[in-house]
CSV table of C-alpha atoms in Angstrom, one decimal:
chain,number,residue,atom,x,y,z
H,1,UNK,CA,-0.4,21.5,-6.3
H,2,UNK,CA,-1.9,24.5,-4.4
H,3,UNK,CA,-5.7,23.5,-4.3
H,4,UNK,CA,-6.7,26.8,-2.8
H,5,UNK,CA,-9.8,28.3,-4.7
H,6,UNK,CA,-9.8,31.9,-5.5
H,7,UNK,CA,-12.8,34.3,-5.5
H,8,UNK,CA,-15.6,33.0,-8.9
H,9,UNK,CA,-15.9,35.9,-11.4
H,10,UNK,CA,-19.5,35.3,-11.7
H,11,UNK,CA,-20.0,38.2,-14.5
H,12,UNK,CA,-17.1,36.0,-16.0
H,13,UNK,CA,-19.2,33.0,-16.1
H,14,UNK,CA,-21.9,35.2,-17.2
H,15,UNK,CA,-20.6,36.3,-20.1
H,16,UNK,CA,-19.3,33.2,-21.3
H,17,UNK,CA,-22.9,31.6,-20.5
H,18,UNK,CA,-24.9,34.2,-22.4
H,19,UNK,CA,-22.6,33.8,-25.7
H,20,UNK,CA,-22.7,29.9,-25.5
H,21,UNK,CA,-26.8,30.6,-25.5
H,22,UNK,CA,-26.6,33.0,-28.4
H,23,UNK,CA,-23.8,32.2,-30.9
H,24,UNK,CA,-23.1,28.6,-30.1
H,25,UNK,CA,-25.4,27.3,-33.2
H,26,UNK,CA,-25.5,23.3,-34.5
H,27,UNK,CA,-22.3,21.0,-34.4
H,28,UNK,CA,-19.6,24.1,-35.4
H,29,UNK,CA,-20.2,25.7,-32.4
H,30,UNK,CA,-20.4,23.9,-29.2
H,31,UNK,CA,-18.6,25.7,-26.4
H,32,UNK,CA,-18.1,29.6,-25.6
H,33,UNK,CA,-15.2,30.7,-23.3
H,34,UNK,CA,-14.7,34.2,-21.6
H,35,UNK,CA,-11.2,35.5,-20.5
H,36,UNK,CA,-11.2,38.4,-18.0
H,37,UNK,CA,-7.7,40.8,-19.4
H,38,UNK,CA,-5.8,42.1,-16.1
H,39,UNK,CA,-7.0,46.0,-17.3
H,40,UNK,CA,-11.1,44.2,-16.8
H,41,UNK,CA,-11.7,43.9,-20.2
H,42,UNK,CA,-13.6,40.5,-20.6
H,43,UNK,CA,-12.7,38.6,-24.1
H,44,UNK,CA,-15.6,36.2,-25.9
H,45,UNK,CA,-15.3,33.3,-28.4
H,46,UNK,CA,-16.3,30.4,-29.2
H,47,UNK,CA,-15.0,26.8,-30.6
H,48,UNK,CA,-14.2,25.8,-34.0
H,49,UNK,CA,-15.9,22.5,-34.3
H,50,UNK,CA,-14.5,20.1,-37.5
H,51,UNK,CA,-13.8,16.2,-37.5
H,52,UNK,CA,-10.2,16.0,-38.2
H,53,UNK,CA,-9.4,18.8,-35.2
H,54,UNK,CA,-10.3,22.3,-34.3
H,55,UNK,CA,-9.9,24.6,-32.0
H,56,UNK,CA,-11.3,25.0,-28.5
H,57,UNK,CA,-13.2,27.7,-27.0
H,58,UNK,CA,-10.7,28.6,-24.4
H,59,UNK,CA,-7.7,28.5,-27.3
H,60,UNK,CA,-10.2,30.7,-29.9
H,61,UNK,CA,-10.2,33.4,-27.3
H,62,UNK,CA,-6.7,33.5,-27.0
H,63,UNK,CA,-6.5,34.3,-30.2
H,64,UNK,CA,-9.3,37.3,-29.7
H,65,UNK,CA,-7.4,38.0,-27.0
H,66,UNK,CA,-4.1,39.1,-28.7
H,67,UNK,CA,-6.2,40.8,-31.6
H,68,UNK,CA,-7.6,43.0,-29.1
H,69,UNK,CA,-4.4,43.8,-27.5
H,70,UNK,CA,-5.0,41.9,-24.3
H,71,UNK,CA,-1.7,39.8,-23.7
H,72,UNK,CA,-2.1,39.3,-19.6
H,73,UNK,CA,-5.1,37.5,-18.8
H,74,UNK,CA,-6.3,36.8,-15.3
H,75,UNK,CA,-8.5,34.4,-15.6
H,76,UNK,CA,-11.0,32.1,-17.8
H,77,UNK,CA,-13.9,29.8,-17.9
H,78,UNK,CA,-15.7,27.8,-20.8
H,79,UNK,CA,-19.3,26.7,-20.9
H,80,UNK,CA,-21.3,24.7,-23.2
H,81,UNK,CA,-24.2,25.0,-25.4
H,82,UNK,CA,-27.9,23.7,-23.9
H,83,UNK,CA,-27.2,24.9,-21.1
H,84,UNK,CA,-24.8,22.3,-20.1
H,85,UNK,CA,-22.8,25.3,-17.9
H,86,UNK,CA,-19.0,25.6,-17.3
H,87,UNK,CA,-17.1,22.9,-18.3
H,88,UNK,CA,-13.2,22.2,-17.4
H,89,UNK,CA,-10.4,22.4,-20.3
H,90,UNK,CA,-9.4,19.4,-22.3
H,91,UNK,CA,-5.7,18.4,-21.2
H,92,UNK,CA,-4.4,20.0,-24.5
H,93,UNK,CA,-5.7,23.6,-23.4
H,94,UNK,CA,-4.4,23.2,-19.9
H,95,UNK,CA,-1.2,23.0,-21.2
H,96,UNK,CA,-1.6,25.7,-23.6
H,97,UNK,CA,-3.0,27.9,-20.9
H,98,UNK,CA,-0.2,26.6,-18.4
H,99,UNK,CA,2.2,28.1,-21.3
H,100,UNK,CA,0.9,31.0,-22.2
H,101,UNK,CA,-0.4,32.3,-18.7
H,102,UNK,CA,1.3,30.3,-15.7
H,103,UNK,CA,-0.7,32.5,-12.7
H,104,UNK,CA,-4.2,32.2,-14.8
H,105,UNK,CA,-7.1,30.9,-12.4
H,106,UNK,CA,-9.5,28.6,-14.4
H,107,UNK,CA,-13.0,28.4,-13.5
H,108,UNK,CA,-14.1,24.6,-13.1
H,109,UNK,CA,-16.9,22.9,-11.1
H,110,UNK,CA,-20.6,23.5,-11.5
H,111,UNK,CA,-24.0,25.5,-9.9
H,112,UNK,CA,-23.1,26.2,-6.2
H,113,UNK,CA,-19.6,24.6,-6.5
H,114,UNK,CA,-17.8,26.6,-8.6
H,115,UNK,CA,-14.6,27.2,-7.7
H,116,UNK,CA,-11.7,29.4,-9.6
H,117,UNK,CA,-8.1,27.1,-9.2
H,118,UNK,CA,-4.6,28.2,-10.2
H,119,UNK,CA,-4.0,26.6,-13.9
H,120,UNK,CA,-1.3,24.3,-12.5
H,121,UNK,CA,-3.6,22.6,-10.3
H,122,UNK,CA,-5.4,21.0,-13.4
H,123,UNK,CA,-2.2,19.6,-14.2
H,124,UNK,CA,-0.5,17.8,-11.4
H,125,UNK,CA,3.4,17.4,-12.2
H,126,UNK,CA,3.0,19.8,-14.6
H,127,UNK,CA,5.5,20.1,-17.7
H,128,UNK,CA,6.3,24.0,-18.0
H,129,UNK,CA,7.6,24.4,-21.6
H,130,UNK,CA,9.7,27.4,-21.2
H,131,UNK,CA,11.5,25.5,-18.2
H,132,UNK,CA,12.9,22.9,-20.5
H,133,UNK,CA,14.0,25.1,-23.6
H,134,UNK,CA,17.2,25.5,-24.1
H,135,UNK,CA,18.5,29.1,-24.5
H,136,UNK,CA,21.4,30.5,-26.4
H,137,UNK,CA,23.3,31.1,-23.3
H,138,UNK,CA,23.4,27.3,-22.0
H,139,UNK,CA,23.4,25.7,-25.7
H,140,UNK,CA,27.1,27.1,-26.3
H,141,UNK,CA,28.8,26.2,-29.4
H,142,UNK,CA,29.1,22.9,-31.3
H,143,UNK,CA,31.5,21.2,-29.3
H,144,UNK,CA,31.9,23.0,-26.0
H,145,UNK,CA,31.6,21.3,-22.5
């Protein structure tokens, strides 16, 4: 764990503030996440609320982001409706994000304290997925050593 803070990307926050205040409507939509693209490009969206499961904010915008083309995101921050400001990732997206974008720097913490922290960091002995699949070069053939 690295615990060193990078810079805020306050028009980050911004953006993700100003949809959660106009598109996050009733019980569907609750949270709204913005991911900054490493070419700039900032990416909105917004959960999927439902009782038997649904999709996050910050997993809904990974989604937007590969429909727009952005594949390398930088960094990301979710924040709730009513004003409730940025709120941290459940444990499921951590993971997620951990897998999809191990360098990504998630904005957590709130008013003066917020702070932008290397994904791993949420996740102390983290589980890297792609570290612990097996690939066709090590899995050999049935019955080799």
């Amino acid at each position: 764990m690295t615990t060193q803070a990078e810079q805020v990307d306050h028009e980050l926050v911004q953006a993700a503030a100003d949809i959660a205040r106009t598109r996050c409507r009733g019980d569907n939509h609750t949270m709204a996440a913005a991911a900054r693209a490493q070419d700039g490009r900032i990416v909105t969206a917004v959960n999927a609320y439902h009782f038997t499961g649904g999709p996050c904010a910050e997993l809904v915008v990974l989604g937007a982001a590969a429909a727009q083309g952005a594949y390398d995101l930088v960094a990301i921050v979710a924040v709730g409706d009513r004003d409730r400001g940025v709120v941290p990732p459940c444990g499921r997206c951590r993971q997620v994000l951990l897998d999809y974008f191990p360098d990504l720097k998630v904005i957590v913490g709130s008013g003066d304290r917020l702070r932008a922290v290397p994904v791993a960091d949420l996740l102390p002995e983290t589980y890297v997925w792609a570290d612990h699949q097996l690939t066709a070069d090590l899995a050999g053939s049935p019955g080799e050593s």
